[in-house]
């Protein structure tokens, strides 16, 4: 009976690996009964020497006596007995004999061998396959491997002494426990590797850092919120009085400012609907008509003035006075509002009173005559430029309030309010409804008439509020500031101890005055202990540390999850994983793909001459480089079974058949070229055989346990045959 060399090669290789796996155990000849001994004699394997020559051979018989002689006698001490370096030496080249259970007949097809390779046939599984081929009534339970598995003698498996790997740090190494120093070194080396891997993963996937930071931020915010609530509860009793006074003062000032500025709306409406002032902007004319330059006697700076003496005359002044004169009496603002101005075309036209001596006893009066004709819409004074642009370009819907500022002549801290005046129907009117266009520092503004202004005496208002007495009665210090922009913060009132207040002994009470900016009143006590409890800083530290640790642990979990996902995507395609997650069957049909198979020539001999860990490292070095070529050519690595390497083009990512074939062929050529220059650590060369085939296949995942994405079809068998019949280093 003749058996093909390719099949014999693989069967001999499998037998070698099966027997080599028990080279450390004590196996006694007496452990097999007569049936087992006879069954072992039935299982035949080819001669490796003849297979290497590529020819056919008579099927030899496995010599049980040779096995017993090699294994040696039973060891009473339970120690290990080594076997020959090449387990295939136990195979005799005698003619195949028949047994009482049946005879091995026929030939193994290369497709059968390829199937066994794709199934990852184990030692016991291969024996069962051989038995089933040789005779239909050979039981798997009665073969050699089953006998070893079912042996109740613990010394059979545990009596041997296991050796560590060369590095001494491989997983699963046996032997004595390492010393303390070695254990520390191993621990440090492992943690250093984990840290390096952690940071590389975080750098590759920034979303991990973002999500971890969000977890830290949320936890920190929630924790600090709880701590702050507890801290506030501890100081609430001491702060209640301060908050009440600060709110009371802030609300009082806000109400007073609203009451002081409300008359400006009345003046605005009176100017608009009286009709008396409508023609003044046209009479003044556009800039630069009626312009003359003047010099400010205090600063020496030039001012842009307009000659409006014949326009803003006494008649205009009297009309304006009739509008504003009753306002202070009606609104009880005497001593608080010092006067009103009318600006037409942003030119100071008239005021009331023109000279105010009543509110400034013993000092120089407030005289508006020197401002008549001043053009605020074109002069480069920073204050007036910002004010006019805010009113007409930005269109501030509220009253523009400026201050406090100290008039060096009046020697009184003052606020001033500004309210724009528009010709109906306003700045957004249709072109035919535009009555006048005003130039505001180079920006044309439709239907802008000008604005009205008033002056509020801040010192008088503070005196009326009794602010100092209110806080001193409760032994509190305060600092009242007004914020009218990011860089515009002014202190408008403060106690003697204001400079000593900080975040530890004071609180800030804010009042939104709408048109007068944000008022912040820092109120506190100068007691040495302050209001904050002693445990507060430690609580903040604890919450921050806990949030950081949880955020760090979150990042660890995300890194592990990402690594798991990456590993899962390396095992099988994303589409298959999604279907498996949904509990669906993974089954896909491909009309035309190209499959690549390769194996290592003389792999069985190499396994007999090398330790298992050395074989694994050699294959890992080789296949790691082949994996890089897979990524380079964008083909799909199906699996590796021992020394076999399988690649597919055109699946699972569908591609045109010519493109897939070209990619696989390019991969095959580059793989063979790489192996030509590849050397093991011992300096040995290796050779591979490769084969390609194109055709239809079906791919899917079979079963539930240990799922793998497999390819089925005659194309797979054809590619395997092409590889097994190829010459070394050829495709």
XYZ file of C-alpha atoms in Angstrom, residues 11-717:
707
model
C 1.500 12.639 9.976
C 5.103 12.072 10.969
C 5.333 15.665 12.089
C 2.219 15.258 14.190
C 3.490 12.017 15.714
C 6.757 13.702 16.566
C 5.004 16.523 18.349
C 2.620 14.107 20.121
C 5.419 11.997 21.526
C 7.663 14.959 22.249
C 4.991 16.351 24.534
C 5.570 13.548 27.042
C 9.344 13.646 27.166
C 9.351 14.664 30.849
C 6.983 12.006 32.223
C 7.444 8.589 33.710
C 5.461 6.216 31.493
C 5.737 2.553 32.432
C 5.414 -0.232 29.913
C 3.053 -1.998 32.209
C 0.612 0.903 31.971
C -0.831 -0.463 28.709
C -3.008 -3.557 28.476
C -2.816 -6.035 25.668
C -5.480 -4.296 23.584
C -3.722 -0.959 23.930
C -0.396 -2.422 22.968
C -1.932 -4.022 19.921
C -3.736 -0.789 19.029
C -0.500 1.194 19.191
C 1.029 -1.326 16.839
C -1.854 -0.688 14.411
C -1.140 3.074 14.066
C 1.392 3.580 11.343
C 3.389 6.629 10.350
C 5.641 7.291 7.352
C 9.370 7.418 7.308
C 10.487 11.041 7.515
C 13.668 10.387 5.578
C 11.746 9.126 2.580
C 9.188 11.942 2.876
C 11.906 14.566 2.825
C 12.904 13.261 -0.574
C 9.383 13.876 -1.831
C 8.687 10.280 -2.781
C 6.224 7.672 -1.639
C 6.874 5.073 1.004
C 5.468 1.928 2.430
C 3.477 2.575 5.535
C 5.704 1.516 8.462
C 4.532 -0.068 11.698
C 4.988 1.667 15.052
C 7.275 -0.572 17.116
C 5.950 -0.782 20.681
C 9.156 -2.432 21.851
C 11.102 0.571 20.629
C 8.848 2.891 22.582
C 9.298 0.858 25.764
C 13.022 0.684 25.314
C 13.255 4.436 24.805
C 11.011 5.316 27.739
C 12.946 2.961 30.031
C 11.743 0.970 33.016
C 9.342 2.239 35.650
C 10.967 4.629 38.100
C 10.113 3.872 41.694
C 11.258 7.295 42.834
C 8.870 9.088 40.505
C 11.670 10.926 38.741
C 11.568 11.861 35.067
C 13.069 9.673 32.383
C 14.114 11.456 29.193
C 13.440 10.178 25.687
C 15.381 10.357 22.486
C 16.020 13.779 21.000
C 14.111 12.837 17.871
C 10.905 11.001 18.765
C 10.561 9.766 15.203
C 13.493 7.439 15.841
C 10.977 5.217 17.547
C 9.211 4.614 14.231
C 10.458 1.523 12.435
C 10.513 1.233 8.701
C 8.955 -2.193 8.593
C 6.154 -3.176 6.263
C 2.657 -2.307 7.490
C 0.906 -5.227 9.114
C -2.676 -6.012 9.706
C -4.231 -6.398 13.147
C -7.213 -8.160 14.576
C -9.180 -4.899 14.545
C -8.680 -3.908 10.924
C -6.207 -2.785 8.316
C -5.200 0.694 7.124
C -6.010 0.836 3.466
C -6.362 3.473 0.759
C -4.688 6.883 0.621
C -5.060 10.060 2.643
C -5.949 12.995 0.421
C -4.148 16.287 0.866
C -7.509 17.855 1.497
C -7.870 15.599 4.583
C -4.532 16.808 5.856
C -5.473 20.436 5.171
C -8.719 19.954 7.064
C -6.847 18.538 10.041
C -4.514 21.523 9.934
C -7.363 23.993 9.840
C -9.081 22.229 12.723
C -5.948 22.558 14.867
C -5.981 18.767 15.528
C -4.541 17.883 18.931
C -2.482 14.825 19.755
C -5.457 12.809 20.855
C -7.553 14.110 18.017
C -5.011 13.032 15.414
C -4.847 9.544 16.868
C -8.603 9.314 16.719
C -8.561 10.430 13.065
C -5.921 7.880 12.165
C -7.800 5.156 13.923
C -11.035 5.985 12.212
C -9.317 5.833 8.827
C -7.644 2.545 9.551
C -10.638 0.773 11.002
C -14.195 1.721 11.712
C -14.354 -0.139 15.011
C -11.294 1.361 16.747
C -12.430 3.223 19.873
C -10.975 6.647 20.732
C -11.355 5.874 24.419
C -8.932 2.939 24.207
C -5.970 4.573 22.501
C -2.624 5.539 24.010
C -3.486 9.145 24.768
C -6.778 8.264 26.476
C -4.896 5.830 28.668
C -2.512 8.556 29.737
C -5.354 10.966 30.479
C -7.327 8.426 32.480
C -4.375 7.137 34.532
C -5.084 7.590 38.218
C -1.441 7.554 39.197
C -0.670 11.201 40.010
C 3.034 10.611 39.623
C 2.479 10.003 35.930
C 1.818 13.708 35.433
C 3.224 15.391 38.519
C 6.275 13.333 39.286
C 8.517 14.972 36.758
C 10.526 18.100 37.486
C 9.613 20.959 35.195
C 12.301 23.340 34.043
C 11.983 27.081 33.698
C 12.357 28.851 30.393
C 15.635 30.459 29.531
C 14.551 33.934 30.649
C 13.082 32.754 33.898
C 10.168 35.178 33.582
C 7.933 33.434 31.096
C 4.396 32.722 32.184
C 3.815 29.244 33.435
C 7.426 28.606 34.440
C 7.891 26.041 37.186
C 10.701 25.409 39.581
C 11.443 26.907 42.963
C 10.108 30.258 43.979
C 12.495 33.139 43.216
C 14.321 34.934 45.972
C 13.097 38.173 47.466
C 15.353 40.339 45.318
C 14.403 38.483 42.180
C 10.728 38.796 43.050
C 11.107 42.548 43.494
C 12.934 42.847 40.196
C 10.257 40.831 38.453
C 7.538 42.949 40.012
C 9.257 46.198 39.034
C 9.915 44.964 35.506
C 6.287 43.915 35.105
C 4.945 47.204 36.394
C 7.344 49.195 34.233
C 6.077 47.315 31.204
C 2.468 47.903 32.208
C 3.121 51.630 32.714
C 4.823 51.919 29.337
C 1.973 50.078 27.658
C -0.566 52.256 29.479
C 0.976 55.539 28.336
C 1.392 54.295 24.760
C -2.277 53.352 24.636
C -3.366 56.707 26.095
C -1.224 58.559 23.566
C -2.686 56.519 20.717
C -6.304 56.995 21.876
C -6.768 60.566 23.257
C -10.434 59.804 23.967
C -9.281 57.745 26.962
C -7.623 60.824 28.455
C -10.687 62.965 27.733
C -13.146 60.501 29.278
C -10.915 59.951 32.304
C -10.582 63.686 32.792
C -14.349 64.084 32.516
C -14.815 61.403 35.165
C -12.296 63.203 37.361
C -13.963 66.561 36.755
C -17.468 65.275 37.472
C -16.392 63.517 40.647
C -14.312 66.477 41.745
C -17.164 68.888 41.124
C -19.653 66.715 42.955
C -17.274 66.090 45.859
C -16.311 69.719 46.216
C -19.969 70.643 46.029
C -20.703 68.410 49.019
C -17.710 69.773 50.918
C -18.653 73.348 50.142
C -22.221 72.706 51.233
C -20.967 71.345 54.538
C -18.573 74.250 54.936
C -21.324 76.725 54.160
C -23.553 75.023 56.700
C -20.820 75.432 59.339
C -20.398 79.149 58.704
C -23.976 79.931 57.749
C -24.871 81.356 61.126
C -21.931 83.779 61.096
C -22.501 84.820 57.515
C -26.246 85.317 57.654
C -25.971 88.768 59.141
C -23.280 89.847 56.644
C -25.250 88.568 53.670
C -28.382 90.276 54.847
C -26.649 93.645 55.260
C -24.786 93.337 51.947
C -27.967 92.434 50.062
C -29.871 95.203 51.734
C -27.246 97.794 50.823
C -26.842 96.484 47.286
C -30.557 96.428 46.595
C -30.943 99.897 48.061
C -28.257 101.340 45.778
C -29.669 99.498 42.758
C -33.124 100.902 43.451
C -31.742 104.393 43.936
C -29.829 104.237 40.671
C -32.890 103.032 38.797
C -34.911 105.835 40.355
C -32.226 108.409 39.500
C -31.944 107.268 35.878
C -35.644 106.873 35.139
C -36.107 110.607 34.435
C -33.785 110.214 31.434
C -36.508 108.160 29.704
C -38.936 111.012 30.266
C -36.483 113.514 28.801
C -35.867 111.222 25.840
C -39.560 110.913 25.000
C -40.138 114.627 25.459
C -37.331 115.466 23.026
C -38.654 112.994 20.453
C -42.328 113.882 20.517
C -42.201 117.614 21.257
C -40.975 118.268 17.724
C -39.195 121.373 18.948
C -35.699 119.922 18.532
C -36.194 118.007 15.267
C -34.436 120.489 12.977
C -31.394 121.108 15.183
C -29.281 118.179 13.781
C -29.863 119.426 10.230
C -28.897 122.963 11.246
C -25.679 121.773 12.845
C -24.962 119.763 9.707
C -22.609 116.866 9.089
C -19.045 116.828 10.301
C -16.840 118.898 9.708
C -19.239 121.818 9.278
C -18.939 124.513 11.980
C -15.811 122.867 13.371
C -13.169 124.809 15.249
C -10.407 123.592 17.500
C -10.022 124.467 21.135
C -7.459 123.546 23.751
C -8.319 122.021 27.103
C -6.779 124.402 29.669
C -6.180 121.547 32.147
C -4.567 118.968 29.890
C -3.475 121.062 26.920
C -5.123 118.548 24.569
C -6.983 119.719 21.481
C -10.759 119.401 21.479
C -13.105 119.324 18.506
C -15.767 121.979 18.925
C -18.740 123.018 16.750
C -20.012 126.601 16.615
C -23.677 126.195 17.623
C -24.185 129.509 19.390
C -26.823 130.629 16.880
C -28.603 127.248 17.009
C -28.502 126.234 20.678
C -29.700 129.610 21.868
C -31.680 130.786 24.871
C -34.958 129.645 23.338
C -33.654 126.074 23.101
C -32.308 126.277 26.641
C -35.649 127.448 28.013
C -37.542 124.697 26.222
C -35.173 122.069 27.589
C -35.385 123.555 31.102
C -39.164 123.356 30.986
C -38.848 119.641 30.356
C -36.300 118.714 33.045
C -36.930 121.271 35.783
C -39.855 119.467 37.470
C -38.161 116.079 37.385
C -36.010 116.367 40.514
C -38.901 117.594 42.606
C -41.317 114.984 41.308
C -38.839 112.120 41.731
C -37.347 113.413 45.001
C -33.898 113.604 43.480
C -32.823 116.975 44.766
C -29.252 116.782 45.981
C -28.776 113.493 44.112
C -29.118 114.452 40.409
C -27.092 117.607 39.725
C -28.207 118.386 36.158
C -29.189 117.279 32.624
C -27.620 117.808 29.195
C -28.969 117.580 25.625
C -26.600 116.426 22.900
C -27.857 116.883 19.321
C -25.795 115.181 16.585
C -23.564 114.204 19.520
C -22.785 117.904 19.988
C -23.389 119.413 23.431
C -26.274 121.837 22.774
C -27.825 122.843 26.086
C -28.155 121.854 29.758
C -30.190 122.577 32.866
C -29.210 124.143 35.072
C -26.478 125.733 32.993
C -24.721 126.698 36.239
C -25.486 124.629 39.385
C -24.435 126.278 42.645
C -27.138 124.742 44.836
C -25.609 121.288 45.045
C -22.050 122.552 45.532
C -22.105 124.927 48.491
C -18.747 126.454 49.368
C -17.133 125.250 46.181
C -16.999 125.930 42.466
C -20.340 125.347 40.726
C -21.111 122.857 37.964
C -20.859 125.075 34.857
C -22.015 123.564 31.507
C -21.350 126.660 29.380
C -17.776 125.690 28.587
C -18.976 122.388 27.087
C -21.489 123.891 24.650
C -20.430 122.922 21.109
C -18.207 119.992 22.141
C -18.417 117.230 19.460
C -18.341 113.910 21.328
C -18.984 111.987 18.098
C -15.657 112.966 16.537
C -13.312 113.998 19.338
C -10.759 111.309 20.197
C -11.264 111.516 23.943
C -11.355 107.807 25.014
C -14.318 108.278 27.317
C -16.550 110.046 24.805
C -15.515 107.768 21.949
C -16.392 104.646 23.980
C -19.679 106.229 25.139
C -20.955 107.277 21.696
C -19.950 103.962 20.085
C -21.720 102.057 22.861
C -24.889 104.119 22.358
C -25.109 104.160 18.551
C -22.789 101.531 17.061
C -23.215 98.771 19.649
C -26.772 99.984 20.455
C -26.690 99.240 24.154
C -30.370 98.693 25.117
C -29.758 99.977 28.655
C -28.665 103.316 29.991
C -24.949 103.793 29.602
C -23.589 104.696 33.049
C -20.029 105.857 33.597
C -18.326 106.302 36.931
C -17.531 106.931 39.547
C -15.099 109.636 38.554
C -13.807 112.516 40.649
C -14.128 115.966 39.177
C -11.002 117.882 40.316
C -12.919 121.145 40.138
C -16.099 119.991 41.823
C -14.221 117.751 44.291
C -17.143 115.359 44.272
C -17.369 111.730 43.108
C -19.899 111.596 40.285
C -21.760 109.129 38.062
C -23.233 110.166 34.726
C -25.921 108.417 32.679
C -26.432 108.510 28.890
C -29.536 107.505 26.919
C -29.708 107.613 23.067
C -32.435 109.545 21.209
C -33.647 108.211 17.828
C -35.811 109.747 15.156
C -38.866 107.526 14.617
C -39.011 104.804 13.419
C -35.470 104.145 14.684
C -32.159 102.954 13.258
C -33.608 99.996 11.312
C -36.011 102.086 9.240
C -36.471 101.621 5.510
C -34.409 103.944 3.289
C -37.404 106.187 2.570
C -37.988 106.638 6.309
C -34.443 107.774 7.112
C -34.636 111.383 8.310
C -31.050 111.901 9.314
C -27.745 110.010 9.173
C -25.246 110.690 11.930
C -21.541 110.018 11.595
C -20.200 108.392 14.790
C -16.420 108.220 14.587
C -16.611 107.187 10.946
C -19.653 104.909 11.235
C -22.872 106.183 9.606
C -25.938 105.622 11.798
C -29.444 106.224 10.432
C -32.044 108.250 12.346
C -29.685 109.008 15.256
C -30.641 112.322 16.877
C -28.192 112.378 19.793
C -28.495 111.563 23.494
C -29.500 112.967 26.865
C -27.286 112.933 29.968
C -27.609 113.439 33.720
C -25.194 113.701 36.663
C -25.569 111.765 39.923
C -23.679 112.885 43.052
C -22.302 109.652 44.535
C -21.010 111.118 47.790
C -24.444 112.496 48.600
C -26.047 109.166 47.753
C -23.643 107.273 50.057
C -24.389 109.658 52.874
C -28.078 109.113 52.381
C -27.665 105.315 52.477
C -25.911 105.211 55.909
C -23.738 102.418 54.498
C -20.900 102.884 56.976
C -23.150 102.813 60.011
C -24.967 99.679 58.792
C -21.799 97.575 58.638
C -20.040 98.990 61.690
C -23.047 98.166 63.880
C -22.422 94.466 63.110
C -18.589 94.645 63.351
C -18.226 93.989 59.662
C -15.796 95.356 57.095
C -16.727 95.833 53.436
C -15.368 96.673 49.997
C -17.960 97.745 47.408
C -16.789 97.572 43.768
C -18.477 98.215 40.429
C -17.580 96.064 37.395
C -18.417 97.513 33.988
C -16.232 95.223 31.878
C -13.383 92.726 32.200
C -10.823 95.432 32.968
C -13.120 98.078 34.394
C -13.412 97.387 38.132
C -13.659 100.391 40.427
C -13.996 100.655 44.186
C -16.921 102.936 44.963
C -17.073 102.523 48.757
C -14.937 100.811 51.419
C -14.408 100.594 55.160
C -11.093 101.088 56.968
C -10.324 97.344 57.122
C -11.148 96.635 53.491
C -7.521 95.805 52.587
C -7.437 92.982 55.178
C -10.353 91.069 53.709
C -9.635 87.956 51.679
C -11.381 84.763 50.622
C -10.782 83.178 54.000
C -12.534 85.739 56.154
C -15.077 87.314 53.813
C -17.755 86.596 51.248
C -18.745 88.405 48.075
C -22.356 89.430 47.566
C -23.148 90.490 44.006
C -25.917 92.778 42.878
C -26.827 93.134 39.221
C -27.942 96.720 38.701
C -28.665 96.003 34.997
C -27.749 99.412 33.618
C -25.036 100.160 36.172
C -22.936 97.019 35.820
C -22.293 94.368 38.448
C -21.772 95.513 42.018
C -19.706 93.182 44.220
C -19.639 93.776 47.952
C -16.966 91.832 49.834
C -18.132 91.586 53.423
C -16.246 89.889 56.217
C -14.846 89.889 59.698
C -11.294 90.534 60.847
C -11.464 87.854 63.553
C -8.341 85.648 63.555
C -10.263 82.419 62.987
C -12.332 83.756 60.169
C -15.428 81.840 59.075
C -13.905 78.776 57.441
C -13.755 75.600 59.616
C -10.355 73.967 60.132
C -11.318 70.735 58.351
C -12.218 72.432 55.107
C -8.748 72.342 53.419
C -8.305 68.664 54.317
C -11.725 67.837 52.942
C -10.888 69.552 49.661
C -7.612 67.625 49.470
C -9.354 64.326 50.170
C -12.017 64.891 47.537
C -9.415 65.921 44.977
C -7.248 62.879 45.702
C -10.209 60.494 45.576
C -11.426 62.007 42.312
C -7.947 61.708 40.834
C -7.638 58.068 41.880
C -11.058 57.214 40.467
C -10.241 59.092 37.267
C -6.970 57.146 37.037
C -8.780 53.861 37.630
C -11.262 54.880 34.950
C -8.393 55.357 32.543
C -7.057 51.894 33.478
C -10.450 50.359 32.722
C -10.708 52.239 29.419
C -7.195 51.173 28.439
C -7.974 47.535 29.202
C -11.249 47.808 27.294
C -9.495 49.365 24.312
C -6.794 46.704 24.340
C -9.474 44.021 24.550
C -11.293 45.603 21.620
C -8.062 45.804 19.616
C -7.300 42.176 20.353
C -10.833 41.159 19.409
C -10.560 42.994 16.096
C -7.308 41.151 15.414
C -9.002 37.809 15.993
C -11.867 38.300 13.566
C -13.437 41.031 11.402
C -15.509 43.804 12.940
C -18.633 42.754 11.025
C -18.410 39.266 12.465
C -17.930 40.609 15.982
C -20.998 42.825 15.677
C -23.100 39.887 14.530
C -21.843 37.717 17.366
C -22.698 40.444 19.865
C -26.234 40.494 18.479
C -26.472 36.715 18.695
C -26.625 36.307 14.915
C -25.023 33.597 12.808
C -21.929 34.758 10.947
C -22.099 33.467 7.393
C -20.761 35.260 4.311
C -20.260 34.162 0.726
C -17.465 35.431 -1.499
C -17.563 34.736 -5.223
C -13.859 35.074 -5.915
C -11.006 35.406 -3.447
C -7.314 34.524 -3.498
C -5.852 32.332 -0.739
C -2.207 31.995 0.284
C -0.805 29.010 2.210
C 2.750 28.484 3.432
C 4.633 26.157 5.746
C 8.218 25.631 6.860
C 10.288 22.955 5.157
C 11.707 20.440 7.632
C 9.704 21.830 10.513
C 9.446 18.405 12.202
C 13.224 18.028 12.297
C 13.568 21.551 13.686
C 11.075 20.763 16.440
C 13.099 17.696 17.404
C 16.305 19.718 17.663
C 14.869 22.759 19.480
C 13.086 23.243 22.765
C 9.390 24.183 22.525
C 10.030 27.708 23.767
C 12.682 28.154 21.081
C 10.267 26.938 18.423
C 7.644 29.333 19.650
C 10.055 32.266 19.617
C 11.273 31.435 16.133
C 7.711 31.266 14.796
C 6.812 34.460 16.616
C 9.737 36.353 15.090
C 8.903 35.054 11.618
C 5.152 35.567 11.764
C 5.427 38.999 13.363
C 7.270 40.187 10.269
C 4.772 38.442 7.998
C 1.974 40.178 9.888
C 3.579 43.512 8.988
C 3.497 42.491 5.340
C -0.181 41.581 5.744
C -0.907 45.102 6.963
C 1.241 46.595 4.221
C -0.571 44.822 1.393
C -4.006 45.105 3.053
C -4.815 41.423 2.960
C -6.418 39.371 5.733
C -4.525 36.915 7.912
C -6.822 33.973 8.623
C -4.776 31.911 11.063
C -1.540 30.092 11.835
C -1.549 26.386 12.658
C 1.886 25.287 13.753
C 4.140 26.278 10.898
C 1.254 26.890 8.462
C 0.349 30.491 7.587
C -2.892 31.363 5.756
C -3.777 34.704 4.134
C -6.842 35.743 2.100
C -7.349 38.597 -0.312
C -10.814 39.869 -1.206
C -12.353 38.885 2.132
C -13.649 39.879 4.619
C -13.148 43.342 3.098
C -14.552 42.819 -0.362
C -12.333 43.888 -3.232
C -12.364 43.336 -6.999
C -10.936 39.904 -7.748
C -7.939 41.152 -9.809
C -6.990 43.619 -7.099
C -7.263 40.964 -4.371
C -5.163 38.504 -6.389
C -2.540 41.166 -7.059
C -2.283 42.037 -3.377
C -1.946 38.407 -2.269
C 0.637 37.718 -4.980
C 2.641 40.768 -3.966
C 2.453 39.625 -0.352
C 3.631 36.132 -1.293
C 6.603 37.442 -3.266
C 7.678 39.762 -0.490
C 7.193 37.037 2.140
C 9.459 34.631 0.253
C 12.008 37.399 -0.262
C 11.953 38.161 3.461
C 12.429 34.515 4.462
C 15.523 34.302 2.257
C 17.255 36.777 4.567
C 15.654 35.570 7.808
C 17.875 33.858 10.390
C 16.993 32.315 13.730
C 18.803 33.429 16.874
C 21.143 30.483 16.460
C 21.962 31.633 12.929
C 20.064 28.916 11.101
C 18.159 29.532 7.887
C 14.632 28.381 7.285
C 12.820 27.612 4.055
C 9.150 27.795 3.251
C 6.792 26.442 0.632
C 3.971 28.648 -0.604
C 0.882 28.164 -2.710
C -1.891 30.369 -4.128
C -5.375 29.610 -5.389
C -8.370 31.726 -6.400
C -12.014 30.800 -6.292
C -15.272 31.045 -4.330
C -15.411 30.463 -0.578
C -17.836 30.696 2.304
C -16.687 32.290 5.558
C -18.216 32.291 8.984
C -17.997 31.413 12.638
C -18.871 27.858 13.632
C -19.985 27.007 17.164
C -20.048 29.095 20.323
C -16.932 28.169 22.285
C -13.578 29.534 21.064
C -15.098 31.161 17.959
C -12.898 31.614 14.912
C -13.558 33.225 11.566
C -13.004 30.324 9.155
C -13.091 29.869 5.392
C -14.688 26.842 3.755
C -14.687 25.548 0.215
C -12.650 23.684 -2.346
C -10.578 26.822 -2.940
C -9.105 26.399 0.543
C -8.189 22.789 -0.182
